[in-house]
XYZ file of C-alpha atoms in Angstrom:
330
model
C 95.185 245.057 379.879
C 95.666 247.029 376.690
C 97.294 250.479 376.989
C 95.266 253.549 376.082
C 95.536 257.328 376.238
C 93.189 259.193 378.582
C 92.110 262.606 377.250
C 90.115 265.268 379.117
C 88.858 267.906 376.652
C 87.696 271.224 378.060
C 84.737 271.692 375.709
C 82.563 269.699 373.263
C 84.401 270.879 370.164
C 87.709 269.739 371.626
C 86.155 266.325 372.339
C 84.889 265.991 368.768
C 88.258 267.090 367.391
C 90.078 264.534 369.532
C 87.778 261.778 368.278
C 88.281 262.895 364.682
C 92.047 262.615 365.114
C 91.922 258.976 366.267
C 89.548 256.438 364.712
C 90.248 254.060 367.603
C 89.152 256.564 370.259
C 85.940 256.206 372.268
C 83.951 258.741 374.269
C 83.775 257.889 377.978
C 80.741 258.917 380.015
C 79.850 256.810 383.029
C 81.741 253.823 381.625
C 79.194 251.291 382.879
C 79.165 249.436 379.547
C 82.374 250.478 377.793
C 84.670 249.505 380.674
C 83.043 246.057 380.871
C 83.621 245.594 377.150
C 87.251 246.617 377.520
C 87.721 244.132 380.342
C 86.276 241.384 378.131
C 88.559 242.494 375.247
C 85.532 243.171 373.060
C 86.304 246.881 372.772
C 89.951 247.861 372.265
C 90.135 251.677 372.167
C 93.559 253.260 372.021
C 92.181 256.461 373.549
C 89.368 257.302 375.963
C 87.943 260.817 375.659
C 86.316 261.875 378.946
C 83.025 263.656 378.240
C 81.171 263.175 381.530
C 82.403 266.527 382.834
C 81.216 268.528 379.834
C 78.347 270.941 380.346
C 75.501 268.744 379.143
C 73.998 267.665 382.449
C 70.955 269.935 382.730
C 67.382 268.699 382.888
C 65.157 271.629 381.981
C 62.115 272.880 380.064
C 63.005 273.492 376.437
C 60.613 276.385 375.883
C 58.483 274.419 373.397
C 56.407 272.642 376.021
C 58.812 269.729 376.302
C 62.043 269.003 378.185
C 65.727 268.742 377.422
C 67.712 265.933 379.031
C 71.426 266.621 379.051
C 73.410 263.716 377.620
C 75.805 263.728 380.577
C 73.078 263.770 383.252
C 72.935 260.469 385.115
C 70.112 258.006 384.673
C 69.358 258.313 388.389
C 69.119 262.108 388.349
C 66.913 261.973 385.271
C 64.536 259.272 386.485
C 64.125 260.926 389.887
C 63.868 264.517 388.679
C 60.520 265.896 389.927
C 59.575 267.363 386.531
C 60.324 264.092 384.746
C 58.402 262.054 387.306
C 55.430 264.405 386.936
C 55.385 264.959 383.166
C 57.075 261.821 381.805
C 56.339 259.094 384.360
C 56.573 256.439 381.619
C 60.229 257.356 381.091
C 60.929 257.470 384.808
C 59.288 254.067 385.335
C 61.316 252.495 382.542
C 64.617 253.946 383.737
C 64.068 252.840 387.332
C 63.449 249.263 386.146
C 66.958 249.089 384.699
C 70.145 247.757 386.246
C 70.963 248.677 389.855
C 70.880 251.919 391.823
C 74.669 252.044 391.718
C 74.785 251.688 387.927
C 72.001 254.258 387.447
C 74.054 256.693 389.534
C 76.970 256.357 387.103
C 75.318 255.731 383.730
C 74.675 258.786 381.564
C 71.692 259.477 379.318
C 73.868 259.654 376.223
C 75.644 256.462 377.166
C 72.352 254.641 377.665
C 71.505 255.281 374.022
C 74.857 253.811 372.975
C 75.041 250.682 375.115
C 75.852 247.498 373.230
C 73.909 244.266 373.094
C 74.290 241.747 375.902
C 74.250 238.788 373.490
C 76.627 236.206 375.009
C 78.168 235.498 371.599
C 79.097 239.185 371.352
C 80.829 239.091 374.741
C 82.591 235.760 374.211
C 85.576 236.525 371.979
C 86.177 232.855 371.126
C 82.782 232.631 369.407
C 81.795 233.963 365.968
C 79.972 237.310 366.012
C 79.424 239.642 363.078
C 78.737 242.529 365.437
C 82.072 242.154 367.211
C 84.094 240.953 364.214
C 82.316 241.393 360.853
C 82.449 238.407 358.551
C 82.894 235.739 361.220
C 79.223 234.697 361.301
C 76.453 234.830 363.889
C 76.905 232.241 366.615
C 73.416 232.793 367.993
C 71.703 232.162 364.655
C 71.973 228.405 365.111
C 73.090 228.422 368.731
C 71.328 229.425 371.942
C 68.839 232.084 370.904
C 65.998 232.023 373.425
C 66.571 235.686 374.342
C 67.114 236.976 370.825
C 65.188 238.946 368.220
C 61.820 238.234 366.660
C 61.652 241.441 364.578
C 64.047 242.898 362.021
C 66.766 240.255 362.270
C 68.644 238.591 359.438
C 71.323 235.943 359.050
C 73.970 238.538 359.926
C 72.714 239.239 363.453
C 69.852 238.280 365.783
C 70.936 240.349 368.808
C 68.589 242.692 370.688
C 68.992 246.185 372.084
C 69.202 245.958 375.909
C 67.963 249.422 376.942
C 64.823 250.131 378.969
C 65.152 253.908 378.704
C 65.224 253.712 374.917
C 61.957 251.776 374.745
C 60.187 254.567 376.622
C 61.863 257.237 374.481
C 60.629 255.442 371.353
C 57.066 255.378 372.696
C 57.225 259.052 373.690
C 58.730 260.165 370.357
C 61.955 261.842 371.473
C 64.707 263.328 369.331
C 68.491 263.239 369.800
C 70.778 266.257 369.502
C 74.350 265.634 368.354
C 77.407 267.798 367.770
C 79.661 267.419 364.765
C 83.077 268.731 363.826
C 83.239 272.433 363.072
C 80.589 273.287 365.640
C 77.739 271.956 363.503
C 74.777 270.183 365.093
C 71.975 267.965 363.869
C 68.764 266.417 365.185
C 67.886 262.735 364.802
C 64.361 261.393 365.292
C 64.536 258.673 367.901
C 62.915 256.154 365.555
C 65.871 256.682 363.206
C 68.639 256.736 365.808
C 69.114 252.975 366.194
C 69.292 250.721 363.166
C 68.574 247.147 362.135
C 71.562 244.894 361.328
C 71.261 244.993 357.530
C 74.660 244.247 355.996
C 76.527 246.131 358.745
C 75.536 244.484 362.033
C 78.570 246.038 363.739
C 76.758 249.398 363.598
C 74.158 249.902 366.326
C 73.051 253.415 365.391
C 73.094 256.091 362.707
C 75.680 258.376 364.303
C 78.387 259.552 361.933
C 82.045 259.151 362.956
C 83.043 261.449 365.834
C 79.520 262.765 366.483
C 78.823 263.452 370.154
C 75.369 263.201 371.726
C 74.641 266.402 373.650
C 70.948 266.120 374.574
C 67.686 264.228 374.283
C 64.643 266.347 373.506
C 61.264 265.248 374.841
C 58.078 266.499 373.147
C 55.211 268.134 374.996
C 53.982 265.534 377.514
C 50.726 263.785 376.600
C 51.106 260.492 378.476
C 51.416 261.851 382.023
C 48.113 260.333 383.192
C 47.901 257.001 381.400
C 51.164 255.101 381.119
C 52.832 251.824 382.024
C 56.178 250.147 381.500
C 56.020 246.381 381.684
C 59.279 244.480 381.919
C 59.281 240.681 381.796
C 62.578 239.096 382.820
C 63.969 235.865 384.183
C 64.242 237.264 387.695
C 62.499 240.150 389.406
C 65.421 242.585 389.414
C 68.881 243.267 387.966
C 68.116 241.504 384.689
C 67.586 242.510 381.074
C 64.148 242.168 379.541
C 63.009 239.086 377.686
C 60.224 241.375 376.508
C 59.253 244.855 377.618
C 56.433 247.177 376.566
C 56.193 250.944 377.004
C 52.596 252.112 376.670
C 51.238 255.644 376.825
C 47.659 256.719 376.139
C 46.238 260.186 375.612
C 42.544 260.036 376.467
C 39.885 262.436 375.231
C 36.168 261.963 375.878
C 36.526 258.308 376.761
C 38.468 257.445 373.582
C 42.149 257.088 372.776
C 43.292 260.271 371.046
C 46.851 259.001 370.670
C 48.827 255.946 371.690
C 52.574 255.580 372.148
C 53.770 251.969 372.009
C 57.197 250.363 371.796
C 58.758 247.021 372.709
C 62.170 246.038 374.031
C 64.012 242.729 373.992
C 62.638 241.875 370.552
C 64.845 243.579 367.957
C 68.202 245.161 367.146
C 66.574 248.499 368.073
C 63.666 249.604 370.279
C 60.690 248.359 368.277
C 58.064 251.030 367.642
C 54.564 249.553 367.195
C 53.335 252.059 364.625
C 50.553 249.885 363.175
C 49.095 249.196 366.608
C 49.342 252.895 367.500
C 47.429 253.862 364.370
C 44.776 251.216 365.026
C 44.143 252.449 368.568
C 43.704 256.087 367.559
C 40.059 257.037 368.074
C 39.191 253.657 369.590
C 37.660 252.925 372.966
C 40.064 251.441 375.548
C 38.437 248.003 375.531
C 39.915 244.562 375.990
C 38.871 243.650 372.462
C 40.674 246.644 370.937
C 43.769 245.971 372.999
C 43.766 242.356 371.807
C 43.443 243.442 368.179
C 46.277 245.917 368.638
C 48.456 243.139 370.056
C 47.670 240.866 367.115
C 48.628 243.618 364.663
C 51.831 244.357 366.559
C 53.021 240.753 366.604
C 51.984 239.827 363.071
C 55.410 240.597 361.476
C 57.321 238.568 364.084
C 59.659 235.783 362.924
C 60.954 233.443 365.585
C 64.177 231.537 366.006
C 64.258 227.888 367.161
C 64.382 228.747 370.875
C 62.252 231.890 371.169
C 58.824 230.959 369.841
C 57.475 231.713 373.311
C 58.002 235.423 372.634
C 55.002 235.540 370.269
C 52.423 234.698 372.917
C 54.348 236.503 375.640
C 54.522 239.582 373.448
C 50.789 239.639 372.803
C 49.945 239.276 376.473
C 52.527 241.866 377.451
C 51.045 244.446 375.062
C 47.512 243.796 376.327
C 48.597 244.007 379.944
C 50.643 247.191 379.432
C 47.747 248.903 377.630
C 45.285 247.804 380.287
C 47.503 249.022 383.101
C 48.119 252.310 381.285
C 44.401 252.968 380.846
C 43.467 251.963 384.399
C 46.102 254.263 385.906
C 44.266 257.463 386.918
C 41.107 256.241 385.129
Protein backbone atom coordinates (compact mmCIF):
# COMPACT_ATOMS: atom_id res chain seq x y z
CA UNK A 1 0.00 0.00 0.00
CA UNK A 2 1.44 3.31 -1.11
CA UNK A 3 0.05 6.47 0.54
CA UNK A 4 -1.82 8.98 -1.59
CA UNK A 5 -3.87 12.15 -1.18
CA UNK A 6 -7.58 12.00 -2.01
CA UNK A 7 -8.92 15.24 -3.52
CA UNK A 8 -12.57 16.08 -4.27
CA UNK A 9 -12.76 19.17 -6.51
CA UNK A 10 -16.07 20.99 -6.74
CA UNK A 11 -15.89 21.78 -10.46
CA UNK A 12 -13.97 20.74 -13.61
CA UNK A 13 -11.58 23.68 -13.51
CA UNK A 14 -10.60 22.84 -9.95
CA UNK A 15 -9.93 19.24 -11.03
CA UNK A 16 -7.71 20.37 -13.90
CA UNK A 17 -5.87 22.80 -11.63
CA UNK A 18 -5.25 20.07 -9.06
CA UNK A 19 -3.84 17.79 -11.74
CA UNK A 20 -1.63 20.58 -13.06
CA UNK A 21 -0.18 21.08 -9.58
CA UNK A 22 0.91 17.44 -9.21
CA UNK A 23 2.39 15.46 -12.11
CA UNK A 24 1.89 12.25 -10.13
CA UNK A 25 -1.86 12.80 -9.70
CA UNK A 26 -4.49 10.73 -11.51
CA UNK A 27 -8.16 11.39 -12.19
CA UNK A 28 -10.46 8.85 -10.53
CA UNK A 29 -13.79 7.97 -12.13
CA UNK A 30 -15.21 4.53 -11.47
CA UNK A 31 -11.76 3.17 -10.59
CA UNK A 32 -12.39 -0.20 -12.25
CA UNK A 33 -8.98 -0.16 -13.97
CA UNK A 34 -6.91 2.36 -12.02
CA UNK A 35 -7.48 0.73 -8.63
CA UNK A 36 -6.45 -2.67 -10.03
CA UNK A 37 -3.26 -1.12 -11.38
CA UNK A 38 -2.53 0.47 -8.02
CA UNK A 39 -3.03 -2.86 -6.28
CA UNK A 40 -0.55 -4.47 -8.70
CA UNK A 41 1.91 -1.57 -8.11
CA UNK A 42 1.83 -0.71 -11.81
CA UNK A 43 0.36 2.74 -11.18
CA UNK A 44 1.75 4.72 -8.24
CA UNK A 45 -0.17 8.02 -8.03
CA UNK A 46 0.54 10.27 -5.09
CA UNK A 47 -2.89 11.88 -5.45
CA UNK A 48 -6.29 10.72 -6.68
CA UNK A 49 -8.59 13.46 -7.98
CA UNK A 50 -12.23 12.36 -7.74
CA UNK A 51 -14.10 13.38 -10.90
CA UNK A 52 -17.01 10.93 -10.90
CA UNK A 53 -19.24 13.42 -9.10
CA UNK A 54 -18.66 16.25 -11.56
CA UNK A 55 -21.57 17.32 -13.74
CA UNK A 56 -20.72 15.34 -16.86
CA UNK A 57 -23.17 12.47 -16.56
CA UNK A 58 -25.91 13.48 -19.01
CA UNK A 59 -26.88 11.47 -22.07
CA UNK A 60 -28.76 13.81 -24.37
CA UNK A 61 -29.35 15.03 -27.93
CA UNK A 62 -26.68 17.51 -28.94
CA UNK A 63 -28.87 19.61 -31.21
CA UNK A 64 -26.92 18.63 -34.34
CA UNK A 65 -28.74 15.35 -34.90
CA UNK A 66 -26.34 13.37 -32.74
CA UNK A 67 -25.93 12.66 -29.02
CA UNK A 68 -23.66 13.73 -26.20
CA UNK A 69 -22.45 11.09 -23.76
CA UNK A 70 -21.25 12.58 -20.50
CA UNK A 71 -17.79 11.33 -19.56
CA UNK A 72 -18.91 10.51 -16.02
CA UNK A 73 -22.04 8.58 -17.06
CA UNK A 74 -21.66 4.87 -16.35
CA UNK A 75 -21.21 2.31 -19.08
CA UNK A 76 -24.39 0.59 -17.89
CA UNK A 77 -26.52 3.74 -18.02
CA UNK A 78 -25.16 4.56 -21.47
CA UNK A 79 -25.59 1.11 -23.00
CA UNK A 80 -29.12 0.76 -21.63
CA UNK A 81 -30.31 4.29 -22.36
CA UNK A 82 -33.39 4.01 -24.62
CA UNK A 83 -32.13 6.65 -27.08
CA UNK A 84 -28.75 4.95 -27.40
CA UNK A 85 -30.31 1.52 -27.85
CA UNK A 86 -32.59 2.93 -30.56
CA UNK A 87 -30.18 5.20 -32.45
CA UNK A 88 -26.78 3.64 -31.73
CA UNK A 89 -27.46 -0.06 -31.18
CA UNK A 90 -23.94 -0.91 -32.40
CA UNK A 91 -22.49 1.03 -29.46
CA UNK A 92 -24.94 -0.50 -27.01
CA UNK A 93 -24.18 -4.02 -28.26
CA UNK A 94 -20.44 -3.49 -27.92
CA UNK A 95 -20.68 -2.02 -24.42
CA UNK A 96 -22.92 -4.82 -23.15
CA UNK A 97 -20.38 -7.41 -24.37
CA UNK A 98 -17.74 -5.98 -22.04
CA UNK A 99 -16.78 -7.05 -18.54
CA UNK A 100 -19.54 -7.81 -16.02
CA UNK A 101 -22.75 -6.06 -15.04
CA UNK A 102 -21.12 -4.95 -11.79
CA UNK A 103 -18.14 -3.40 -13.58
CA UNK A 104 -20.38 -1.70 -16.17
CA UNK A 105 -22.33 -0.15 -13.29
CA UNK A 106 -19.14 1.47 -11.97
CA UNK A 107 -17.07 2.15 -15.09
CA UNK A 108 -17.43 5.60 -16.64
CA UNK A 109 -17.46 6.52 -20.32
CA UNK A 110 -14.38 8.70 -19.96
CA UNK A 111 -12.58 6.01 -18.03
CA UNK A 112 -13.36 3.42 -20.69
CA UNK A 113 -11.43 5.50 -23.21
CA UNK A 114 -8.44 5.61 -20.85
CA UNK A 115 -8.22 1.99 -19.71
CA UNK A 116 -4.78 0.43 -20.02
CA UNK A 117 -3.76 -2.70 -21.86
CA UNK A 118 -4.26 -6.08 -20.20
CA UNK A 119 -0.93 -7.41 -21.51
CA UNK A 120 0.38 -9.72 -18.76
CA UNK A 121 3.89 -8.29 -19.12
CA UNK A 122 2.47 -4.84 -18.34
CA UNK A 123 0.81 -6.12 -15.17
CA UNK A 124 3.75 -8.22 -13.98
CA UNK A 125 6.23 -5.76 -12.47
CA UNK A 126 9.09 -8.28 -12.47
CA UNK A 127 9.01 -8.49 -16.27
CA UNK A 128 10.35 -5.96 -18.79
CA UNK A 129 7.73 -3.62 -20.27
CA UNK A 130 8.35 -0.39 -22.14
CA UNK A 131 4.78 0.73 -21.50
CA UNK A 132 5.13 0.39 -17.73
CA UNK A 133 8.81 1.33 -17.49
CA UNK A 134 10.25 2.88 -20.68
CA UNK A 135 13.59 1.51 -21.78
CA UNK A 136 13.29 -1.90 -20.14
CA UNK A 137 12.23 -3.73 -23.32
CA UNK A 138 9.10 -5.56 -24.44
CA UNK A 139 8.72 -8.94 -22.77
CA UNK A 140 5.94 -10.01 -25.10
CA UNK A 141 7.96 -9.36 -28.26
CA UNK A 142 9.78 -12.66 -27.89
CA UNK A 143 7.63 -14.11 -25.13
CA UNK A 144 4.01 -15.26 -25.05
CA UNK A 145 2.26 -13.15 -27.66
CA UNK A 146 -0.75 -15.12 -28.88
CA UNK A 147 -3.15 -12.34 -27.84
CA UNK A 148 -1.07 -9.43 -29.07
CA UNK A 149 -1.08 -7.00 -31.98
CA UNK A 150 -1.01 -7.69 -35.70
CA UNK A 151 -1.31 -4.03 -36.79
CA UNK A 152 0.77 -0.98 -35.94
CA UNK A 153 3.19 -2.64 -33.52
CA UNK A 154 6.94 -2.21 -33.33
CA UNK A 155 9.80 -3.57 -31.26
CA UNK A 156 8.90 -1.16 -28.46
CA UNK A 157 5.43 -2.58 -27.79
CA UNK A 158 3.04 -5.22 -29.15
CA UNK A 159 0.19 -4.67 -26.66
CA UNK A 160 -3.44 -4.19 -27.71
CA UNK A 161 -6.17 -1.83 -26.58
CA UNK A 162 -8.73 -3.81 -24.51
CA UNK A 163 -11.88 -1.71 -24.99
CA UNK A 164 -15.08 -2.88 -26.70
CA UNK A 165 -16.79 0.51 -26.45
CA UNK A 166 -13.91 2.18 -28.26
CA UNK A 167 -14.14 -0.17 -31.24
CA UNK A 168 -17.76 0.82 -31.78
CA UNK A 169 -16.95 4.52 -31.31
CA UNK A 170 -14.24 4.21 -33.97
CA UNK A 171 -16.70 2.62 -36.41
CA UNK A 172 -19.34 5.27 -35.68
CA UNK A 173 -16.89 8.18 -36.00
CA UNK A 174 -17.23 9.86 -32.60
CA UNK A 175 -15.30 12.83 -31.23
CA UNK A 176 -13.98 13.47 -27.71
CA UNK A 177 -14.42 16.72 -25.80
CA UNK A 178 -11.72 17.64 -23.27
CA UNK A 179 -11.17 20.50 -20.85
CA UNK A 180 -7.82 22.19 -20.39
CA UNK A 181 -6.40 24.60 -17.85
CA UNK A 182 -7.79 28.11 -17.99
CA UNK A 183 -11.24 26.93 -19.00
CA UNK A 184 -10.19 26.13 -22.57
CA UNK A 185 -11.65 23.14 -24.40
CA UNK A 186 -10.76 21.17 -27.50
CA UNK A 187 -12.24 18.43 -29.68
CA UNK A 188 -10.35 15.30 -30.72
CA UNK A 189 -11.48 13.06 -33.58
CA UNK A 190 -11.82 9.56 -32.20
CA UNK A 191 -9.45 8.17 -34.84
CA UNK A 192 -6.77 10.48 -33.42
CA UNK A 193 -7.50 9.97 -29.72
CA UNK A 194 -5.54 6.74 -29.22
CA UNK A 195 -2.05 6.35 -30.62
CA UNK A 196 0.33 3.66 -31.84
CA UNK A 197 3.41 2.91 -29.70
CA UNK A 198 5.97 4.75 -31.84
CA UNK A 199 8.94 5.70 -29.66
CA UNK A 200 6.73 6.43 -26.63
CA UNK A 201 4.82 3.21 -25.91
CA UNK A 202 4.04 4.45 -22.39
CA UNK A 203 1.55 6.89 -23.95
CA UNK A 204 -1.81 5.35 -24.85
CA UNK A 205 -3.51 8.48 -26.18
CA UNK A 206 -3.00 12.03 -27.40
CA UNK A 207 -4.29 13.83 -24.31
CA UNK A 208 -2.06 16.63 -23.10
CA UNK A 209 -1.02 16.71 -19.42
CA UNK A 210 -3.92 17.51 -17.08
CA UNK A 211 -6.61 17.42 -19.78
CA UNK A 212 -9.93 16.05 -18.55
CA UNK A 213 -12.41 14.22 -20.78
CA UNK A 214 -15.85 15.80 -20.38
CA UNK A 215 -17.94 14.20 -23.14
CA UNK A 216 -18.10 11.94 -26.17
CA UNK A 217 -19.99 13.33 -29.14
CA UNK A 218 -21.80 10.92 -31.45
CA UNK A 219 -22.62 12.00 -35.02
CA UNK A 220 -26.07 11.76 -36.56
CA UNK A 221 -27.01 8.06 -36.45
CA UNK A 222 -26.79 6.22 -39.77
CA UNK A 223 -26.20 2.64 -38.60
CA UNK A 224 -29.37 2.15 -36.54
CA UNK A 225 -30.81 -0.51 -38.87
CA UNK A 226 -27.79 -2.50 -40.03
CA UNK A 227 -25.16 -3.14 -37.38
CA UNK A 228 -23.33 -5.92 -35.56
CA UNK A 229 -20.61 -6.24 -32.96
CA UNK A 230 -18.77 -9.53 -33.10
CA UNK A 231 -16.52 -10.43 -30.20
CA UNK A 232 -14.37 -13.56 -30.36
CA UNK A 233 -12.84 -14.56 -27.03
CA UNK A 234 -11.48 -17.58 -25.23
CA UNK A 235 -14.66 -18.03 -23.22
CA UNK A 236 -18.21 -16.87 -23.81
CA UNK A 237 -18.29 -14.10 -21.21
CA UNK A 238 -16.13 -11.96 -18.90
CA UNK A 239 -13.13 -12.06 -21.23
CA UNK A 240 -11.29 -9.60 -23.45
CA UNK A 241 -11.46 -10.01 -27.21
CA UNK A 242 -8.94 -11.99 -29.19
CA UNK A 243 -10.52 -10.19 -32.14
CA UNK A 244 -13.62 -8.05 -32.34
CA UNK A 245 -15.32 -6.29 -35.25
CA UNK A 246 -17.78 -3.40 -35.15
CA UNK A 247 -19.71 -3.15 -38.41
CA UNK A 248 -22.32 -0.60 -39.42
CA UNK A 249 -23.94 -0.26 -42.84
CA UNK A 250 -26.04 2.55 -44.25
CA UNK A 251 -28.16 1.09 -47.04
CA UNK A 252 -29.70 3.04 -49.90
CA UNK A 253 -31.51 1.40 -52.82
CA UNK A 254 -30.01 -2.00 -52.17
CA UNK A 255 -26.41 -0.71 -52.08
CA UNK A 256 -24.06 0.29 -49.28
CA UNK A 257 -24.05 4.09 -49.07
CA UNK A 258 -21.56 4.09 -46.19
CA UNK A 259 -19.80 1.52 -44.05
CA UNK A 260 -18.33 1.93 -40.58
CA UNK A 261 -15.76 -0.74 -39.70
CA UNK A 262 -13.27 -1.13 -36.87
CA UNK A 263 -11.45 -3.98 -35.14
CA UNK A 264 -10.42 -4.60 -31.55
CA UNK A 265 -7.81 -6.90 -30.05
CA UNK A 266 -5.45 -6.30 -32.97
CA UNK A 267 -3.55 -3.07 -32.29
CA UNK A 268 -2.38 -0.51 -29.74
CA UNK A 269 -5.56 1.44 -30.61
CA UNK A 270 -9.00 0.58 -32.02
CA UNK A 271 -8.15 -0.24 -35.62
CA UNK A 272 -10.26 1.65 -38.15
CA UNK A 273 -10.63 -0.25 -41.45
CA UNK A 274 -10.66 2.79 -43.72
CA UNK A 275 -9.62 0.97 -46.91
CA UNK A 276 -12.35 -1.63 -46.50
CA UNK A 277 -14.90 1.11 -45.75
CA UNK A 278 -13.97 2.95 -48.94
CA UNK A 279 -14.15 -0.25 -50.98
CA UNK A 280 -17.65 -1.08 -49.75
CA UNK A 281 -19.08 2.36 -50.54
CA UNK A 282 -21.53 2.00 -53.43
CA UNK A 283 -21.16 -1.79 -53.52
CA UNK A 284 -23.86 -4.41 -53.20
CA UNK A 285 -23.90 -6.30 -49.87
CA UNK A 286 -22.72 -9.59 -51.38
CA UNK A 287 -20.55 -12.33 -49.96
CA UNK A 288 -17.95 -11.66 -52.63
CA UNK A 289 -17.70 -7.96 -51.74
CA UNK A 290 -17.50 -8.75 -48.05
CA UNK A 291 -14.68 -11.21 -48.73
CA UNK A 292 -12.79 -8.63 -50.78
CA UNK A 293 -13.25 -6.06 -48.03
CA UNK A 294 -11.84 -8.54 -45.51
CA UNK A 295 -8.81 -9.23 -47.70
CA UNK A 296 -8.12 -5.49 -48.01
CA UNK A 297 -8.52 -4.99 -44.27
CA UNK A 298 -6.09 -7.74 -43.31
CA UNK A 299 -3.48 -7.07 -45.98
CA UNK A 300 -1.28 -4.80 -43.77
CA UNK A 301 -1.25 -7.29 -40.87
CA UNK A 302 2.10 -8.49 -39.49
CA UNK A 303 2.00 -11.41 -37.10
CA UNK A 304 4.10 -12.41 -34.15
CA UNK A 305 5.28 -16.01 -33.60
CA UNK A 306 2.18 -17.05 -31.63
CA UNK A 307 -0.65 -15.08 -33.26
CA UNK A 308 -0.65 -16.08 -36.91
CA UNK A 309 -4.14 -17.45 -36.35
CA UNK A 310 -5.44 -13.88 -36.13
CA UNK A 311 -5.07 -13.39 -39.91
CA UNK A 312 -7.63 -16.02 -40.86
CA UNK A 313 -9.76 -15.33 -37.79
CA UNK A 314 -9.77 -11.65 -38.65
CA UNK A 315 -10.93 -12.22 -42.21
CA UNK A 316 -13.75 -14.50 -41.14
CA UNK A 317 -14.75 -12.15 -38.34
CA UNK A 318 -15.06 -9.21 -40.75
CA UNK A 319 -17.13 -11.24 -43.21
CA UNK A 320 -19.40 -12.54 -40.47
CA UNK A 321 -19.88 -9.11 -38.87
CA UNK A 322 -20.74 -7.52 -42.23
CA UNK A 323 -23.12 -10.34 -43.08
CA UNK A 324 -24.87 -10.12 -39.73
CA UNK A 325 -25.07 -6.33 -40.01
CA UNK A 326 -26.70 -6.49 -43.44
CA UNK A 327 -29.13 -9.28 -42.52
CA UNK A 328 -30.34 -7.42 -39.43
CA UNK A 329 -33.59 -5.68 -40.44
CA UNK A 330 -32.98 -6.63 -44.10
